[in-house]
Coordinates of C-alpha atoms in Angstrom, one line a residue:
Chain A
M29 CA 0.3 0.2 0.0
A30 CA 1.2 3.6 -0.8
L31 CA 2.2 5.7 2.2
R32 CA 1.4 9.2 2.2
E33 CA 2.8 11.7 4.9
L34 CA 0.0 14.4 5.6
K35 CA 0.8 17.3 7.9
V36 CA -2.3 18.3 10.0
C37 CA -2.2 21.5 12.2
L38 CA -4.5 22.2 15.4
L39 CA -6.1 25.3 15.7
G40 CA -8.2 26.8 18.6
D41 CA -8.1 28.6 22.0
T42 CA -6.1 27.5 24.6
G43 CA -7.7 24.9 26.7
V44 CA -10.5 23.5 24.4
G45 CA -8.4 20.2 24.3
K46 CA -6.5 20.3 21.2
S47 CA -3.6 18.3 22.8
S48 CA -6.0 15.9 24.5
I49 CA -7.6 15.1 21.0
V50 CA -4.1 14.1 19.4
W51 CA -2.9 12.5 22.6
R52 CA -6.5 10.2 22.4
F53 CA -5.8 9.7 18.9
V54 CA -2.1 8.7 18.9
E55 CA -1.5 7.0 22.3
D56 CA -4.9 6.3 23.0
S57 CA -4.9 8.0 26.7
F58 CA -6.3 11.1 28.5
D59 CA -4.5 13.1 31.5
P60 CA -7.1 15.5 32.8
N61 CA -3.9 17.3 34.2
I62 CA -2.3 17.8 30.9
N63 CA -0.3 21.1 30.7
P64 CA -1.0 24.1 28.4
T65 CA 0.9 22.5 25.6
I66 CA 4.6 22.2 26.0
G67 CA 6.7 19.2 25.0
A68 CA 5.4 17.9 22.0
S69 CA 7.3 18.5 18.9
F70 CA 5.0 16.5 16.9
M71 CA 2.8 13.3 16.9
T72 CA 2.4 10.7 14.3
K73 CA 0.0 8.0 13.4
T74 CA -0.5 5.7 10.5
V75 CA -4.2 4.4 9.4
P76 CA -5.3 2.9 6.3
H77 CA -7.8 4.4 3.8
Q78 CA -8.8 2.7 0.9
N79 CA -5.8 1.6 -0.7
E80 CA -3.5 3.9 0.9
L81 CA -1.8 4.5 4.3
H82 CA -2.4 8.0 5.6
K83 CA 0.4 9.0 8.2
F84 CA -0.6 11.7 9.8
L85 CA 2.1 14.1 11.0
I86 CA 0.0 16.4 13.9
W87 CA 1.7 19.5 14.6
D88 CA 0.7 21.1 18.2
T89 CA 0.7 24.9 18.8
A90 CA 3.2 24.6 21.5
G91 CA 1.3 27.2 23.1
Q92 CA 1.9 30.0 20.6
E93 CA -1.7 30.5 19.8
R94 CA -2.1 31.7 23.5
F95 CA -1.3 35.5 22.4
R96 CA -1.9 34.8 18.6
A97 CA 1.9 34.0 17.6
L98 CA 1.6 31.2 15.6
A99 CA 4.4 31.3 13.1
P100 CA 3.3 31.1 9.0
M101 CA 5.7 27.7 9.0
Y102 CA 2.9 26.1 11.4
Y103 CA 0.6 26.2 8.4
R104 CA 3.2 26.0 5.6
G105 CA 2.3 22.4 3.8
S106 CA -0.7 21.4 5.8
T107 CA -3.3 19.3 3.9
A108 CA -5.4 19.5 6.7
A109 CA -6.5 21.8 9.9
I110 CA -8.5 20.7 13.2
I111 CA -10.1 23.6 14.7
V112 CA -11.1 22.8 18.0
Y113 CA -13.6 24.5 20.2
D114 CA -14.8 23.7 23.9
I115 CA -18.9 22.9 23.5
T116 CA -19.1 24.4 27.4
K117 CA -17.7 27.6 26.2
E118 CA -19.5 30.1 24.1
E119 CA -16.6 32.3 23.3
T120 CA -14.3 29.2 22.0
F121 CA -17.1 28.8 19.1
L122 CA -17.1 32.5 18.7
T123 CA -13.6 32.8 17.9
L124 CA -13.6 29.8 15.8
K125 CA -14.5 32.2 12.6
N126 CA -11.2 34.0 13.6
W127 CA -9.2 30.8 13.5
V128 CA -10.9 30.2 9.9
K129 CA -9.9 33.6 8.9
E130 CA -6.2 32.9 9.9
L131 CA -6.3 29.7 8.2
R132 CA -7.4 31.3 5.2
Q133 CA -5.0 34.0 5.4
H134 CA -1.8 31.6 6.0
G135 CA -2.7 28.2 5.0
P136 CA -2.4 26.5 1.6
P137 CA -5.4 27.2 -0.8
N138 CA -7.1 23.8 -0.8
I139 CA -6.7 22.7 2.9
V140 CA -9.4 20.2 4.3
V141 CA -10.8 22.2 7.6
A142 CA -12.2 20.0 10.1
I143 CA -14.1 21.5 13.1
A144 CA -14.2 19.3 16.5
G145 CA -16.6 20.5 19.2
N146 CA -14.7 18.9 22.3
K147 CA -15.9 18.1 25.7
C148 CA -19.2 16.4 24.6
D149 CA -19.0 14.3 27.5
L150 CA -20.2 17.5 29.5
N151 CA -23.4 17.9 27.9
D152 CA -25.2 19.1 30.9
V153 CA -23.2 22.5 30.6
R154 CA -23.2 22.7 27.1
E155 CA -23.1 26.3 25.7
V156 CA -23.0 25.7 22.0
L157 CA -25.8 23.9 20.1
E158 CA -24.6 21.0 17.8
K159 CA -27.0 22.3 15.0
D160 CA -25.4 25.7 15.2
A161 CA -22.0 24.4 14.8
K162 CA -22.9 21.9 12.2
D163 CA -24.8 24.9 10.0
Y164 CA -21.6 26.9 10.4
A165 CA -19.1 23.9 9.4
D166 CA -21.5 23.2 6.8
S167 CA -21.4 26.7 5.2
I168 CA -17.4 26.6 5.3
N169 CA -17.4 23.5 3.7
A170 CA -15.9 21.8 6.7
V171 CA -15.9 18.2 8.4
F172 CA -17.7 18.5 11.8
V173 CA -17.9 16.3 14.8
E174 CA -18.3 16.7 18.6
T175 CA -15.8 14.7 20.5
S176 CA -14.6 13.8 23.6
A177 CA -10.8 13.1 24.2
K178 CA -11.9 12.2 27.6
N179 CA -14.3 9.4 26.9
A180 CA -12.6 8.6 23.5
I181 CA -15.9 9.6 21.3
N182 CA -15.5 10.5 17.7
I183 CA -11.7 10.9 17.8
N184 CA -10.9 8.0 15.2
E185 CA -14.0 9.2 13.1
L186 CA -12.5 12.7 13.1
F187 CA -9.5 11.5 11.2
I188 CA -11.6 9.2 9.1
E189 CA -13.7 11.9 7.9
I190 CA -10.5 14.1 7.2
S191 CA -8.9 10.9 5.2
K192 CA -12.1 10.9 3.2
R193 CA -12.0 14.6 2.1
I194 CA -8.0 14.2 1.1
P195 CA -7.9 14.4 -2.7
S196 CA -6.2 11.4 -4.0
A197 CA -2.3 11.1 -5.0
N198 CA -0.9 13.3 -7.6
A199 CA -4.0 15.7 -7.6
G200 CA -1.9 18.7 -6.1
A201 CA 1.5 17.8 -7.4
T202 CA 3.7 21.2 -5.7
S203 CA 6.7 22.7 -7.0
G204 CA 9.9 20.8 -6.3
K205 CA 10.4 19.0 -2.9
G206 CA 13.3 19.8 -1.0
F207 CA 15.2 17.2 1.3
K208 CA 15.8 17.2 5.3
L209 CA 19.4 18.0 6.8
R210 CA 20.6 14.6 8.3
R211 CA 24.1 13.9 10.2
Q212 CA 26.7 12.9 8.1
S213 CA 27.4 9.1 8.3
S214 CA 30.6 8.0 8.6
E215 CA 29.7 4.6 7.2
V216 CA 28.1 6.0 4.2
E217 CA 30.7 7.2 2.0
R218 CA 30.2 9.5 -0.6
R219 CA 31.2 8.0 -4.0
C220 CA 34.9 8.6 -4.3
C221 CA 36.3 9.6 -7.7
Chain B
M15 CA 3.0 39.0 31.1
N16 CA 3.0 40.3 34.6
E17 CA 5.6 37.9 35.7
E18 CA 8.9 37.0 36.4
Y19 CA 11.3 35.4 33.9
D20 CA 14.7 34.3 33.8
V21 CA 15.3 35.6 30.3
I22 CA 13.2 38.2 28.2
V23 CA 14.1 38.2 24.5
L24 CA 13.0 41.3 22.4
G25 CA 13.2 41.0 18.5
T26 CA 12.5 37.6 16.7
G27 CA 15.7 37.4 14.4
L28 CA 17.6 34.4 13.9
T29 CA 20.3 35.4 16.7
E30 CA 17.9 36.1 19.2
C31 CA 15.5 32.9 18.2
I32 CA 18.4 30.6 18.3
L33 CA 19.3 32.0 21.8
S34 CA 15.9 31.8 23.2
G35 CA 15.7 28.2 22.0
I36 CA 19.1 27.3 23.6
M37 CA 17.9 28.9 27.1
S38 CA 14.3 27.4 27.1
V39 CA 15.9 23.9 26.4
N40 CA 17.9 24.3 29.4
G41 CA 15.4 24.9 31.7
K42 CA 15.1 28.8 31.6
K43 CA 11.8 30.4 31.8
V44 CA 11.9 32.8 28.7
L45 CA 9.6 35.6 27.2
H46 CA 10.0 36.6 23.9
M47 CA 8.5 39.3 22.5
D48 CA 8.8 41.7 19.0
R49 CA 7.3 44.9 18.1
N50 CA 6.5 43.5 14.8
S51 CA 3.5 41.6 13.8
Y52 CA 5.8 39.0 12.1
Y53 CA 8.7 36.5 12.8
G54 CA 12.0 37.4 11.7
G55 CA 12.9 41.0 12.0
E56 CA 15.7 41.8 10.0
S57 CA 16.3 38.4 9.1
A58 CA 12.3 37.9 7.9
S59 CA 11.2 36.7 4.3
I60 CA 8.7 39.6 3.4
T61 CA 5.2 37.9 2.1
P62 CA 3.0 38.7 0.4
L63 CA 4.6 40.7 -2.3
E64 CA 2.3 43.7 -1.8
D65 CA 4.3 44.3 1.6
L66 CA 7.4 44.4 0.0
Y67 CA 6.2 47.1 -2.4
K68 CA 4.8 48.9 0.8
R69 CA 8.0 48.6 2.9
F70 CA 10.1 50.0 -0.3
N71 CA 7.5 52.9 -0.8
I72 CA 7.0 51.7 -4.4
P73 CA 4.0 53.4 -5.4
G74 CA 1.1 51.2 -6.5
S75 CA 0.7 47.7 -6.1
P76 CA 2.7 44.6 -8.1
P77 CA 1.7 44.2 -11.9
E78 CA -0.3 41.2 -13.0
C79 CA 2.9 39.6 -14.4
M80 CA 4.2 39.2 -10.7
G81 CA 1.8 36.4 -10.1
R82 CA 0.2 36.0 -6.7
G83 CA 1.4 38.1 -3.8
R84 CA 1.3 35.1 -1.5
D85 CA 3.4 32.7 -3.5
W86 CA 6.6 35.2 -2.7
N87 CA 8.8 35.0 0.1
V88 CA 11.6 37.7 -0.2
D89 CA 14.5 37.8 2.2
L90 CA 15.7 40.9 3.4
I91 CA 19.2 39.9 3.9
P92 CA 20.8 37.5 1.3
K93 CA 22.6 34.4 2.8
F94 CA 23.1 30.8 2.1
L95 CA 23.9 28.0 4.9
M96 CA 27.2 26.4 4.4
A97 CA 26.3 22.6 4.1
N98 CA 29.1 21.9 6.9
G99 CA 29.0 24.8 8.9
Q100 CA 27.8 25.8 12.1
L101 CA 24.1 26.8 11.7
V102 CA 23.2 23.3 10.2
K103 CA 25.2 21.7 13.3
M104 CA 22.9 24.0 15.4
L105 CA 19.9 22.8 13.3
L106 CA 20.5 19.1 13.6
F107 CA 21.7 19.2 17.2
T108 CA 18.3 20.9 18.1
E109 CA 16.2 18.9 15.6
V110 CA 14.6 22.1 14.3
T111 CA 15.8 20.5 10.8
R112 CA 12.6 18.3 11.4
Y113 CA 10.4 21.8 10.4
L114 CA 12.7 22.5 7.5
D115 CA 12.8 21.7 3.6
F116 CA 16.0 22.4 1.9
K117 CA 17.8 22.8 -1.7
V118 CA 21.5 22.8 -2.6
I119 CA 22.3 25.9 -4.1
E120 CA 23.3 25.2 -8.0
G121 CA 26.5 26.7 -8.8
S122 CA 28.8 29.1 -7.3
F123 CA 30.6 31.8 -9.9
V124 CA 33.4 34.2 -9.6
Y125 CA 33.7 37.4 -12.0
K126 CA 36.8 38.0 -13.8
G127 CA 37.6 40.2 -16.7
G128 CA 34.1 41.0 -17.3
K129 CA 33.2 37.4 -17.4
I130 CA 31.5 34.9 -15.1
Y131 CA 33.2 31.7 -14.4
K132 CA 32.2 28.5 -12.8
V133 CA 33.9 28.0 -9.4
P134 CA 35.3 24.4 -9.8
S135 CA 33.5 22.0 -7.4
T136 CA 35.2 19.0 -8.1
E137 CA 39.0 18.1 -9.0
A138 CA 37.8 16.9 -12.5
E139 CA 36.1 20.6 -13.0
A140 CA 39.1 22.4 -11.8
L141 CA 41.6 20.5 -14.1
T142 CA 39.0 21.7 -17.1
S143 CA 38.2 25.1 -15.7
S144 CA 39.5 28.0 -17.8
L145 CA 40.3 29.9 -14.8
M146 CA 43.8 28.9 -14.4
G147 CA 46.6 27.7 -16.6
M148 CA 47.9 24.0 -16.7
F149 CA 50.7 24.6 -14.4
E150 CA 48.9 26.7 -12.1
K151 CA 46.3 24.0 -11.8
R152 CA 49.0 21.5 -10.7
R153 CA 50.1 24.0 -8.2
F154 CA 46.7 24.7 -7.0
K155 CA 45.7 20.7 -6.8
K156 CA 49.2 20.3 -4.5
F157 CA 47.7 23.6 -2.4
L158 CA 44.5 21.9 -2.1
S159 CA 45.7 18.6 -1.0
Y160 CA 48.0 20.4 1.5
V161 CA 45.0 22.1 3.1
A162 CA 42.7 18.8 3.1
N163 CA 45.5 17.3 5.3
F164 CA 46.3 20.2 7.3
D165 CA 46.1 19.4 11.1
E166 CA 47.4 22.1 13.4
N167 CA 48.2 19.5 16.1
D168 CA 50.1 17.2 14.1
S169 CA 53.3 19.0 12.9
K170 CA 53.9 16.5 10.1
T171 CA 51.4 17.9 8.1
L172 CA 52.2 21.5 8.5
E173 CA 55.3 21.2 6.5
C174 CA 57.3 24.1 8.6
V175 CA 54.2 26.3 8.6
D176 CA 53.3 28.0 12.0
P177 CA 49.6 27.8 12.1
K178 CA 49.7 30.9 14.2
K179 CA 52.2 32.6 12.8
T180 CA 52.9 32.2 9.4
T181 CA 51.1 34.3 7.2
M182 CA 48.5 33.4 4.4
R183 CA 50.8 35.4 1.8
D184 CA 53.7 33.2 2.9
V185 CA 51.8 30.3 2.3
Y186 CA 50.7 31.1 -0.9
K187 CA 54.6 32.0 -2.0
K188 CA 55.3 28.3 -0.5
F189 CA 53.1 26.8 -3.1
D190 CA 54.3 29.4 -5.8
L191 CA 50.6 30.3 -6.6
G192 CA 50.0 33.4 -8.8
Q193 CA 47.8 36.3 -8.3
D194 CA 44.7 34.8 -10.3
V195 CA 44.7 31.7 -8.3
I196 CA 45.2 33.7 -5.1
D197 CA 42.3 35.7 -5.7
F198 CA 40.2 33.0 -6.3
T199 CA 41.2 30.9 -3.5
G200 CA 40.7 34.1 -1.0
H201 CA 37.5 35.3 -2.1
A202 CA 35.6 32.3 -3.6
L203 CA 36.6 29.7 -1.6
A204 CA 37.7 31.1 1.9
L205 CA 35.1 33.8 1.3
Y206 CA 37.0 36.6 2.5
R207 CA 35.7 40.1 1.3
T208 CA 39.0 41.9 1.4
D209 CA 42.6 41.2 1.1
E210 CA 43.4 41.9 4.8
Y211 CA 43.6 38.1 5.8
L212 CA 46.7 38.0 3.5
D213 CA 49.0 39.4 6.4
Q214 CA 47.2 37.5 9.1
P215 CA 48.6 34.0 10.4
C216 CA 47.0 31.2 7.9
L217 CA 45.1 29.1 10.6
E218 CA 41.7 31.2 10.1
T219 CA 42.1 31.1 6.1
I220 CA 42.8 27.2 6.2
N221 CA 39.8 26.6 8.1
R222 CA 37.8 28.6 6.1
I223 CA 39.0 26.7 2.7
K224 CA 38.5 23.4 4.7
L225 CA 34.8 24.5 5.5
Y226 CA 34.5 25.2 1.9
S227 CA 35.7 22.0 0.5
E228 CA 33.9 19.8 3.3
S229 CA 30.5 21.6 2.5
L230 CA 30.7 20.8 -1.1
A231 CA 31.5 17.5 -0.3
R232 CA 28.4 16.9 1.5
Y233 CA 26.0 17.2 -1.8
G234 CA 28.1 18.2 -4.6
K235 CA 27.2 21.3 -6.9
S236 CA 27.9 23.8 -4.4
P237 CA 28.7 24.4 -0.6
Y238 CA 25.5 26.2 0.2
L239 CA 22.1 25.2 1.1
Y240 CA 18.7 27.0 1.1
P241 CA 15.1 26.6 2.9
L242 CA 12.3 26.3 0.9
Y243 CA 10.0 29.1 1.8
G244 CA 12.8 31.7 2.6
L245 CA 15.4 32.2 5.2
G246 CA 12.9 33.5 7.6
E247 CA 11.7 30.0 8.0
L248 CA 14.6 29.5 10.2
P249 CA 13.8 32.0 13.2
Q250 CA 10.6 30.4 13.1
G251 CA 11.8 27.1 13.7
F252 CA 13.9 28.0 16.5
A253 CA 11.3 30.1 18.1
R254 CA 8.9 26.8 17.4
L255 CA 11.7 24.9 19.7
S256 CA 11.9 27.7 22.4
A257 CA 7.9 27.4 22.6
I258 CA 8.0 23.7 23.0
Y259 CA 10.3 23.8 26.1
G260 CA 8.0 26.5 27.6
G261 CA 8.7 30.2 26.3
T262 CA 6.1 32.4 25.7
Y263 CA 5.7 34.3 22.4
M264 CA 4.1 37.9 21.8
L265 CA 4.1 39.6 18.7
N266 CA 3.1 43.2 18.1
K267 CA 4.2 44.1 21.5
P268 CA 5.5 47.9 21.3
I269 CA 8.7 48.2 23.9
E270 CA 8.3 51.2 26.1
E271 CA 10.9 51.0 28.5
L272 CA 13.8 48.8 29.7
V273 CA 13.4 49.1 33.5
M274 CA 16.8 49.3 35.5
E275 CA 18.0 49.3 39.1
N276 CA 21.4 49.9 40.0
G277 CA 22.6 49.6 36.1
K278 CA 21.0 46.0 35.9
I279 CA 18.1 45.0 33.7
V280 CA 15.2 44.1 36.0
G281 CA 12.4 44.2 33.5
V282 CA 10.6 45.4 30.4
K283 CA 7.6 47.6 30.1
S284 CA 5.0 47.0 27.3
E285 CA 1.6 48.3 26.9
G286 CA 1.8 49.7 30.8
E287 CA 2.8 46.5 32.3
V288 CA 6.1 45.3 33.2
A289 CA 7.6 41.8 33.0
R290 CA 10.5 41.2 35.3
C291 CA 13.7 39.4 34.1
K292 CA 17.4 38.6 35.3
Q293 CA 18.7 38.8 32.0
L294 CA 17.6 40.5 28.6
I295 CA 18.6 39.6 25.0
C296 CA 17.7 42.1 21.9
D297 CA 18.9 43.3 19.0
P298 CA 20.3 46.6 18.5
S299 CA 16.9 48.4 17.4
Y300 CA 15.7 48.0 20.8
V301 CA 18.6 49.6 22.7
S302 CA 20.0 52.5 20.4
D303 CA 21.8 54.0 23.2
R304 CA 24.0 50.9 23.7
V305 CA 25.2 50.2 20.4
T306 CA 27.6 51.7 17.8
K307 CA 27.6 52.1 14.0
V308 CA 30.3 49.9 12.6
G309 CA 29.6 50.4 8.8
Q310 CA 26.9 50.4 6.1
V311 CA 25.6 47.7 3.9
I312 CA 23.8 48.4 0.5
R313 CA 21.5 45.6 -0.8
V314 CA 19.4 45.5 -4.1
I315 CA 16.7 43.1 -4.2
C316 CA 16.1 42.4 -8.2
I317 CA 13.1 40.5 -9.6
L318 CA 14.0 38.8 -12.9
S319 CA 11.9 36.6 -15.2
H320 CA 15.0 34.8 -16.5
P321 CA 18.1 33.1 -15.0
I322 CA 21.2 34.9 -14.8
K323 CA 23.2 34.8 -18.2
N324 CA 26.4 32.3 -18.4
T325 CA 25.1 30.2 -15.4
N326 CA 23.7 27.1 -17.2
D327 CA 20.6 28.2 -16.3
A328 CA 20.7 27.5 -12.6
N329 CA 17.7 28.1 -10.7
S330 CA 19.9 29.4 -7.9
C331 CA 23.3 30.6 -7.6
Q332 CA 26.1 32.8 -6.2
I333 CA 28.3 35.0 -8.0
I334 CA 31.5 36.7 -6.0
I335 CA 32.6 39.9 -7.8
P336 CA 36.2 40.2 -6.3
Q337 CA 37.2 43.6 -5.1
N338 CA 40.1 44.2 -7.3
Q339 CA 37.8 43.2 -10.4
V340 CA 36.0 46.2 -9.7
N341 CA 38.6 48.6 -8.2
R342 CA 37.1 48.2 -4.7
K343 CA 38.3 47.3 -1.1
S344 CA 35.3 44.6 -0.5
D345 CA 33.8 41.9 -2.5
I346 CA 30.4 42.3 -4.1
Y347 CA 27.9 39.2 -3.8
V348 CA 25.2 38.0 -5.9
C349 CA 22.6 35.6 -4.0
M350 CA 20.1 34.3 -6.5
I351 CA 16.8 32.0 -5.6
S352 CA 14.0 31.6 -7.5
Y353 CA 10.3 29.7 -7.8
A354 CA 12.0 26.5 -7.3
H355 CA 12.5 27.4 -3.6
N356 CA 8.8 28.6 -3.0
V357 CA 9.8 32.2 -2.8
A358 CA 8.6 33.7 -5.9
A359 CA 6.0 33.2 -8.6
Q360 CA 6.3 30.8 -11.3
G361 CA 9.0 31.5 -13.5
K362 CA 10.3 34.3 -11.5
Y363 CA 13.8 34.6 -9.8
I364 CA 15.2 36.9 -7.0
A365 CA 18.9 37.9 -7.2
I366 CA 19.7 40.0 -4.2
V367 CA 23.1 41.9 -4.8
S368 CA 25.1 43.0 -1.4
T369 CA 28.0 44.6 -0.3
T370 CA 29.8 47.2 2.2
V371 CA 29.1 50.7 1.2
E372 CA 32.7 52.4 0.2
T373 CA 31.4 55.8 -1.1
N374 CA 28.9 58.5 -1.0
D375 CA 27.1 56.7 -4.0
P376 CA 26.4 53.2 -3.3
E377 CA 24.1 52.4 -5.9
R378 CA 26.8 53.3 -8.5
E379 CA 29.4 51.0 -6.7
I380 CA 27.1 48.0 -7.8
K381 CA 26.2 49.3 -11.3
P382 CA 28.8 46.6 -13.2
V383 CA 27.0 43.9 -11.2
L384 CA 23.5 45.3 -11.9
E385 CA 24.5 44.9 -15.6
L386 CA 24.8 41.2 -15.2
L387 CA 21.2 40.7 -14.0
E388 CA 19.5 42.8 -17.0
P389 CA 16.7 43.0 -17.5
I390 CA 15.8 43.6 -14.0
E391 CA 11.8 43.9 -13.7
Q392 CA 11.7 45.5 -10.5
K393 CA 14.5 46.7 -7.9
F394 CA 14.4 47.2 -4.3
V395 CA 17.3 49.2 -2.7
S396 CA 18.3 49.5 0.9
I397 CA 21.1 51.1 2.4
S398 CA 21.2 50.1 6.1
D399 CA 23.5 50.6 9.0
M400 CA 25.3 48.1 10.6
Y401 CA 25.5 48.1 14.5
A402 CA 27.7 46.3 17.3
P403 CA 27.1 46.4 21.1
T404 CA 29.0 49.0 23.1
D405 CA 27.7 47.4 26.3
V406 CA 28.9 43.8 26.5
G407 CA 26.2 43.2 29.2
T408 CA 28.7 42.5 32.5
D409 CA 26.9 44.6 34.7
S410 CA 23.5 45.5 32.8
Q411 CA 23.0 42.1 32.0
I412 CA 21.7 43.3 28.7
F413 CA 23.0 41.2 25.7
I414 CA 23.0 42.6 22.5
S415 CA 23.2 41.0 18.9
R416 CA 25.0 42.5 15.9
T417 CA 23.4 43.5 12.9
Y418 CA 23.7 40.8 10.0
D419 CA 27.0 41.6 7.8
P420 CA 27.4 41.1 4.3
T421 CA 29.1 37.8 4.5
T422 CA 27.3 35.4 2.3
H423 CA 26.6 32.9 4.9
F424 CA 25.6 32.3 8.7
E425 CA 28.9 31.8 10.3
T426 CA 29.7 35.3 11.8
T427 CA 26.1 34.9 12.8
C428 CA 26.8 31.9 14.6
N429 CA 29.8 33.1 16.3
D430 CA 27.6 35.9 17.7
I431 CA 25.6 33.5 19.2
K432 CA 28.5 31.7 20.8
D433 CA 29.8 34.9 22.0
I434 CA 26.5 36.1 23.7
Y435 CA 26.0 32.8 25.3
K436 CA 29.3 32.7 26.9
R437 CA 28.8 36.3 28.1
M438 CA 25.4 35.4 29.5
M439 CA 26.3 31.9 31.3
G440 CA 29.8 32.5 32.1
S441 CA 31.2 29.4 30.2
E442 CA 31.9 28.6 26.7
F443 CA 29.5 27.5 24.3
D444 CA 29.1 23.8 23.6
F445 CA 26.7 22.5 20.9
E446 CA 25.6 19.8 23.2
E447 CA 23.9 22.2 25.4
M448 CA 21.3 22.8 22.2
K449 CA 20.2 18.9 22.4
R450 CA 16.7 18.4 23.5
K451 CA 16.4 17.3 27.3
K452 CA 13.5 14.9 26.6
S453 CA 11.8 12.8 24.2
D454 CA 9.2 15.1 22.5
I455 CA 8.0 13.1 19.7
F456 CA 5.1 10.9 20.1
G457 CA 3.4 8.3 17.9
E458 CA 5.3 5.7 15.7
D459 CA 8.4 7.7 15.3
Q460 CA 9.7 7.9 18.9

């Protein structure tokens, strides 16, 4: 099966559960005391989709969203973006539109957008109606699911929906790719003359 | 921001971002602010193209032939990375290289007698190059193998040369190298901008030639690397490293005051709030009373729709115009990159000419070089002052970076970083200090 590496970036206000969603997806665990994001450079997980393997390279904000200081590099080359809000905090839904705007401004033109209404296990303190969020997501042609990182609800489904939206390979061939720098290994001698 | 930090950093240029990363990785609590709304300060890549026009006060907006403004990321300061140089080492030790993709610069050229010649990148190329005559080539080859084996701690390799005493002029004499070869070696390989090095001890020059050949050996073609999307990606990558290790980032923060107590920095005031700190790192623009002007650089960004003539249609290259070819004291450099590096619209090239200002009419100084680039679709000219700190921070605990100089690579920037580190920490800089202190990659690549 062909392996495709897909960069996914996370957006959304501080404290909505961006890291928890990825943590649940990648490690299938949940830590209620997870720190405001520090310490995760990026996280990966591979899932099969039709006759391909999708390897998600998920970039966490490293806390740079707190004062709106995400660098353009963060969005660069992303296939998909997951914008997260907290269903128990209306203001995190209201700022969603700013994140979408930010993404339109800095993100690649054909990026797949997914909206996740997190903490759906806290239904009794809900402030955002599912229908309102769904309507908004539909209006911008985004994937929409309500998730609970804590109870493992809809986390895998979120990524399955993203996989479905990703155009098949060769569709968006970009200009020449570069390479990653590596340490010089003494065993691998360059061809001698 | 009303908190106590170990270190506050002002300005998000490359020097500041690398130091910020090192401090965070080593457990310091860092607050990093910039008055601009973008990362990179002077070492930013400007996007979209409309912003570059605004920045240089060019009336109107870019014409349609320039394509989409967002396809452009134009460096303000032209530089390449030496493939075996210190910045690459810093990228590898910090693993910031994970965030970046690179391409090799396709060729390095040197200007001689009104023409452009390829700097030989292999021995075979050297032997067929029209830069030197046959006998010169033999002597040059002998010189190169001497340099390659040179080890300052092994007297057998030195052949009676004292690395710290013998001048480079005398080393050239020893190998009976002619003026043309000396010019080419000193300026295109050792990358000196003036001829002052000739009367200095030879060790530094020999190390520079070694760096050039070892860098060249990494990828062939040329010793230089360039990151896709522009040099502005470098500070962003190190800022991310700092953030992952707990650094706090704020852009768009006007800095109102450095708060001092008994001549020592204790905090920074921004938008009426004071963040306290023990040490401060900043670029010269935040402390105009603690720096002095050390020179001027002219840089001309030229947008072209064609590769530079006689470069085999390279989509990236460097051209060195040695000082004596144009009756100057310092060399002129051209760094060219293109759409192939995601810094320009399809089919467009960006050539940046730069050099130290020597007269009152700097634009005239670079005129012969601009002629090599014609036709030029749009020019953006800047003449900027270079600053160095007058306060080294011993008492004030304010540590100021130097302005980016006209060298063609980042070696001097890295020396500045090492020097600031030493002054701040009281111990020699060690690349090991930059290594990430814990596993921070999760999932399958652990």
